[in-house]
Tab-separated table of C-alpha atoms in Angstrom:
chain	number	residue	atom	x	y	z
E	185	MET	CA	-13.689	15.259	-14.215
E	186	THR	CA	-10.583	14.929	-12.329
E	187	LEU	CA	-9.862	18.545	-12.477
E	188	ILE	CA	-13.391	19.149	-10.585
E	189	ARG	CA	-12.651	16.479	-8.050
E	190	LEU	CA	-9.043	18.142	-7.741
E	191	ILE	CA	-10.553	21.477	-6.874
E	192	LEU	CA	-13.143	19.981	-4.628
E	193	PHE	CA	-10.412	18.222	-2.721
E	194	TYR	CA	-8.564	21.565	-2.023
E	195	ILE	CA	-11.693	23.386	-1.081
E	196	THR	CA	-12.420	20.617	1.608
E	197	SER	CA	-9.072	20.508	2.723
E	198	PHE	CA	-8.902	24.295	3.519
E	199	ALA	CA	-12.433	24.132	5.192
E	200	LEU	CA	-11.120	21.338	7.366
E	201	SER	CA	-7.926	22.836	8.532
E	202	VAL	CA	-9.890	25.958	9.861
E	203	TRP	CA	-13.003	23.807	11.361
E	204	PRO	CA	-12.939	23.770	15.161
E	205	ALA	CA	-12.550	20.028	16.158
E	206	ALA	CA	-10.609	18.029	19.126
E	207	SER	CA	-6.994	18.069	18.313
E	208	VAL	CA	-3.533	16.700	19.602
E	209	VAL	CA	-0.370	18.412	19.143
E	210	GLU	CA	2.891	16.774	18.805
E	211	GLY	CA	6.108	18.352	18.379
E	212	VAL	CA	9.069	16.669	16.283
E	213	VAL	CA	12.657	17.698	15.594
E	214	GLY	CA	13.853	18.138	11.964
E	215	GLN	CA	11.964	18.976	8.785
E	216	PRO	CA	9.596	16.450	7.100
E	217	VAL	CA	10.619	15.404	3.784
E	218	SER	CA	7.818	12.999	2.103
E	219	PHE	CA	4.919	11.008	3.321
E	220	PHE	CA	4.983	8.734	0.311
E	221	PRO	CA	5.712	5.282	1.736
E	222	HIS	CA	9.027	4.691	-0.507
E	223	GLN	CA	10.494	8.049	0.380
E	224	ALA	CA	9.645	8.450	4.238
E	225	VAL	CA	12.778	7.920	6.028
E	226	SER	CA	12.472	9.700	9.401
E	227	GLN	CA	10.339	8.133	12.065
E	228	GLU	CA	7.884	11.186	11.662
E	229	ASP	CA	7.604	10.890	8.245
E	230	LYS	CA	6.683	7.124	8.400
E	231	THR	CA	4.209	7.928	11.164
E	232	ILE	CA	2.414	10.445	8.878
E	233	SER	CA	2.714	8.173	6.133
E	234	ASN	CA	0.856	5.350	7.735
E	235	LEU	CA	-1.820	7.516	8.948
E	236	LEU	CA	-2.251	8.811	5.096
E	237	TYR	CA	-2.342	5.421	3.238
E	238	ARG	CA	-4.056	2.176	3.522
E	239	SER	CA	-2.173	-0.792	2.819
E	240	ILE	CA	-3.024	-4.375	1.408
E	241	PHE	CA	-2.704	-5.874	4.848
E	242	LYS	CA	-2.440	-4.532	8.150
E	243	TYR	CA	-1.526	-5.546	11.566
E	244	ASP	CA	-4.677	-5.286	14.107
E	245	ALA	CA	-4.334	-4.409	17.532
E	246	GLU	CA	-3.191	-7.690	18.763
E	247	GLY	CA	-0.492	-7.858	15.913
E	248	VAL	CA	-2.419	-9.850	13.624
E	249	LEU	CA	-1.782	-9.333	9.529
E	250	VAL	CA	-5.552	-8.743	8.571
E	251	ASN	CA	-6.762	-7.705	5.253
E	252	ASP	CA	-7.228	-4.381	4.704
E	253	LEU	CA	-7.663	-2.973	1.062
E	254	ALA	CA	-7.223	-6.934	0.213
E	255	LYS	CA	-10.526	-8.714	-0.340
E	256	ASP	CA	-9.118	-12.123	-0.874
E	257	TRP	CA	-5.603	-13.542	-1.605
E	258	SER	CA	-4.101	-16.829	-2.203
E	259	VAL	CA	-0.521	-18.508	-2.534
E	260	SER	CA	0.285	-21.070	-5.254
E	261	ASP	CA	1.183	-24.488	-4.224
E	262	ASP	CA	5.246	-23.804	-4.820
E	263	GLY	CA	4.956	-20.490	-2.567
E	264	LEU	CA	6.251	-18.170	-5.589
E	265	VAL	CA	2.744	-16.966	-6.829
E	266	TYR	CA	0.344	-14.523	-4.552
E	267	THR	CA	-2.854	-13.808	-6.229
E	268	ILE	CA	-4.219	-10.459	-4.027
E	269	GLU	CA	-7.991	-9.379	-4.911
E	270	ILE	CA	-8.525	-5.807	-3.594
E	271	LYS	CA	-12.391	-4.499	-2.279
E	272	GLU	CA	-14.330	-2.622	-4.924
E	273	GLY	CA	-15.446	0.829	-3.792
E	274	GLN	CA	-12.416	1.779	-1.948
E	275	LEU	CA	-11.519	5.561	-2.662
E	276	TRP	CA	-8.833	7.921	-2.729
E	277	ALA	CA	-9.376	11.350	-1.031
E	278	THR	CA	-10.140	12.641	-4.463
E	279	GLY	CA	-13.344	10.367	-5.022
E	280	GLU	CA	-11.211	8.138	-7.285
E	281	GLU	CA	-11.452	4.295	-6.948
E	282	ILE	CA	-8.397	2.422	-5.467
E	283	THR	CA	-7.484	-0.358	-8.428
E	284	SER	CA	-4.852	-2.808	-9.154
E	285	ASP	CA	-2.814	-0.035	-11.291
E	286	ASP	CA	-2.326	1.836	-8.042
E	287	LEU	CA	-0.846	-1.797	-6.608
E	288	ILE	CA	1.386	-2.142	-9.699
E	289	TYR	CA	2.693	1.480	-9.455
E	290	THR	CA	3.230	0.934	-5.562
E	291	ALA	CA	5.251	-2.236	-6.256
E	292	PHE	CA	7.525	-0.585	-8.826
E	293	LYS	CA	8.439	2.054	-6.038
E	294	LEU	CA	8.817	0.137	-3.189
E	295	PRO	CA	12.459	-1.211	-2.892
E	296	GLU	CA	11.016	-4.120	-0.504
E	297	LEU	CA	9.447	-5.281	-3.796
E	298	LEU	CA	12.386	-5.152	-6.243
E	299	GLY	CA	12.963	-8.225	-8.230
E	300	VAL	CA	9.080	-9.507	-7.434
E	301	GLY	CA	7.081	-9.617	-10.820
E	302	THR	CA	3.606	-7.835	-10.751
E	303	ASP	CA	0.960	-8.801	-13.266
E	304	LYS	CA	-2.526	-7.245	-13.492
E	305	ILE	CA	-5.295	-9.723	-13.787
E	306	ASP	CA	-8.402	-7.325	-13.971
E	307	GLU	CA	-9.070	-4.042	-12.220
E	308	TYR	CA	-8.990	-5.142	-8.868
E	309	THR	CA	-6.727	-8.411	-9.025
E	310	VAL	CA	-2.809	-8.159	-9.054
E	311	ARG	CA	-0.409	-11.428	-9.047
E	312	TYR	CA	2.796	-11.141	-7.548
E	313	ILE	CA	5.338	-13.563	-8.783
E	314	LEU	CA	8.587	-13.969	-5.884
E	315	PRO	CA	12.195	-14.958	-7.274
E	316	ASN	CA	12.504	-17.448	-4.234
E	317	LYS	CA	9.826	-18.518	-1.524
E	318	PHE	CA	9.458	-15.779	1.224
E	319	ALA	CA	6.810	-17.101	3.465
E	320	SER	CA	6.519	-13.644	5.404
E	321	PHE	CA	5.837	-12.243	2.174
E	322	PRO	CA	2.397	-10.608	2.994
E	323	SER	CA	4.151	-8.524	5.927
E	324	VAL	CA	6.050	-6.934	2.836
E	325	LEU	CA	2.354	-5.597	1.506
E	326	THR	CA	1.865	-3.298	4.923
E	327	ALA	CA	3.611	-0.718	2.975
E	328	GLY	CA	1.071	2.162	2.070
E	329	VAL	CA	-0.434	1.860	-1.681
E	330	MET	CA	0.111	5.051	-3.411
E	331	PRO	CA	-2.315	6.542	-6.386
E	332	GLU	CA	-0.765	5.953	-9.899
E	333	ASN	CA	1.693	8.307	-10.852
E	334	SER	CA	1.697	9.945	-7.485
E	335	GLU	CA	5.413	10.729	-7.236
E	336	GLU	CA	5.164	12.608	-10.682
E	337	MET	CA	1.924	14.378	-10.079
E	338	GLN	CA	1.324	15.284	-6.282
E	339	ASN	CA	3.582	17.263	-3.404
E	340	PRO	CA	5.085	14.790	-1.594
E	341	LEU	CA	3.914	16.753	1.540
E	342	MET	CA	0.091	16.793	0.617
E	343	PRO	CA	-0.278	13.669	-1.161
E	344	VAL	CA	-4.003	12.349	-1.964
E	345	SER	CA	-4.371	10.006	0.939
E	346	SER	CA	-6.726	6.618	1.306
E	347	GLY	CA	-6.591	6.660	5.075
E	348	ASN	CA	-8.587	8.385	7.464
E	349	PHE	CA	-5.982	11.362	7.750
E	350	ARG	CA	-5.513	13.791	5.072
E	351	VAL	CA	-2.949	16.422	5.326
E	352	VAL	CA	-5.091	19.800	5.052
E	353	SER	CA	-2.750	22.684	5.767
E	354	ILE	CA	1.184	23.081	5.853
E	355	LYS	CA	2.593	26.511	7.377
E	356	ARG	CA	5.660	27.487	6.781
E	357	ASP	CA	8.319	29.863	8.771
E	358	GLY	CA	10.448	31.237	5.741
E	359	PRO	CA	11.791	27.943	4.285
E	360	ALA	CA	11.132	25.912	7.259
E	361	ILE	CA	7.733	23.989	7.983
E	362	SER	CA	6.347	25.086	11.201
E	363	LYS	CA	3.229	23.346	11.463
E	364	ILE	CA	1.455	20.569	9.405
E	365	ILE	CA	-2.208	19.980	10.082
E	366	LEU	CA	-3.854	16.643	9.440
E	367	TYR	CA	-7.430	15.875	9.779
E	368	ASN	CA	-9.350	12.568	10.436
E	369	THR	CA	-12.239	12.090	8.554
E	370	SER	CA	-13.303	9.067	10.566
E	371	PRO	CA	-17.070	9.513	12.158
E	372	ASP	CA	-15.981	7.622	15.179
E	373	SER	CA	-13.190	9.191	15.957
E	374	LYS	CA	-12.736	11.441	18.978
E	375	ILE	CA	-9.497	13.349	17.781
E	376	LYS	CA	-10.161	15.155	14.536
E	377	LYS	CA	-7.060	17.167	14.134
């Protein structure tokens, strides 16, 4: 079943890359390396990564930390244990559901979470155990959540995403990348490409 979803993902990506839509063109200096949240180094890679991946929490337009994938969360009385429950039915671009396994995989990849213990409580709940109190720990969880085994199984420039944007095409001019096309799947957005 996963192979069929992957094939459909690539067919859809191709169709969206050639479909006419309102677009924005932005030029950048340098070459992209990776859109994985833990590997994105340049500002351009980080910007695209933020468009591709959802996170447990995000900042709203006023700069207030709000739930993104999170449904509910709590902190232990001693401030060392954060329990996060994510919403059911949140999907990757392939149609697979986002689960606690994806949160744990991401936690092991992000350098900001080095030394933070993670436990899977159930399919949608993860417990983070901090070595020391850190009141702004939820702000660390604004990093994009990646699918389990994404680094081992996916192209870092064409990852499976969970946000409104998808990388649908990469055009090369010899060894250099000359164009990356992102498509916005949000029906409310005026900018599609």
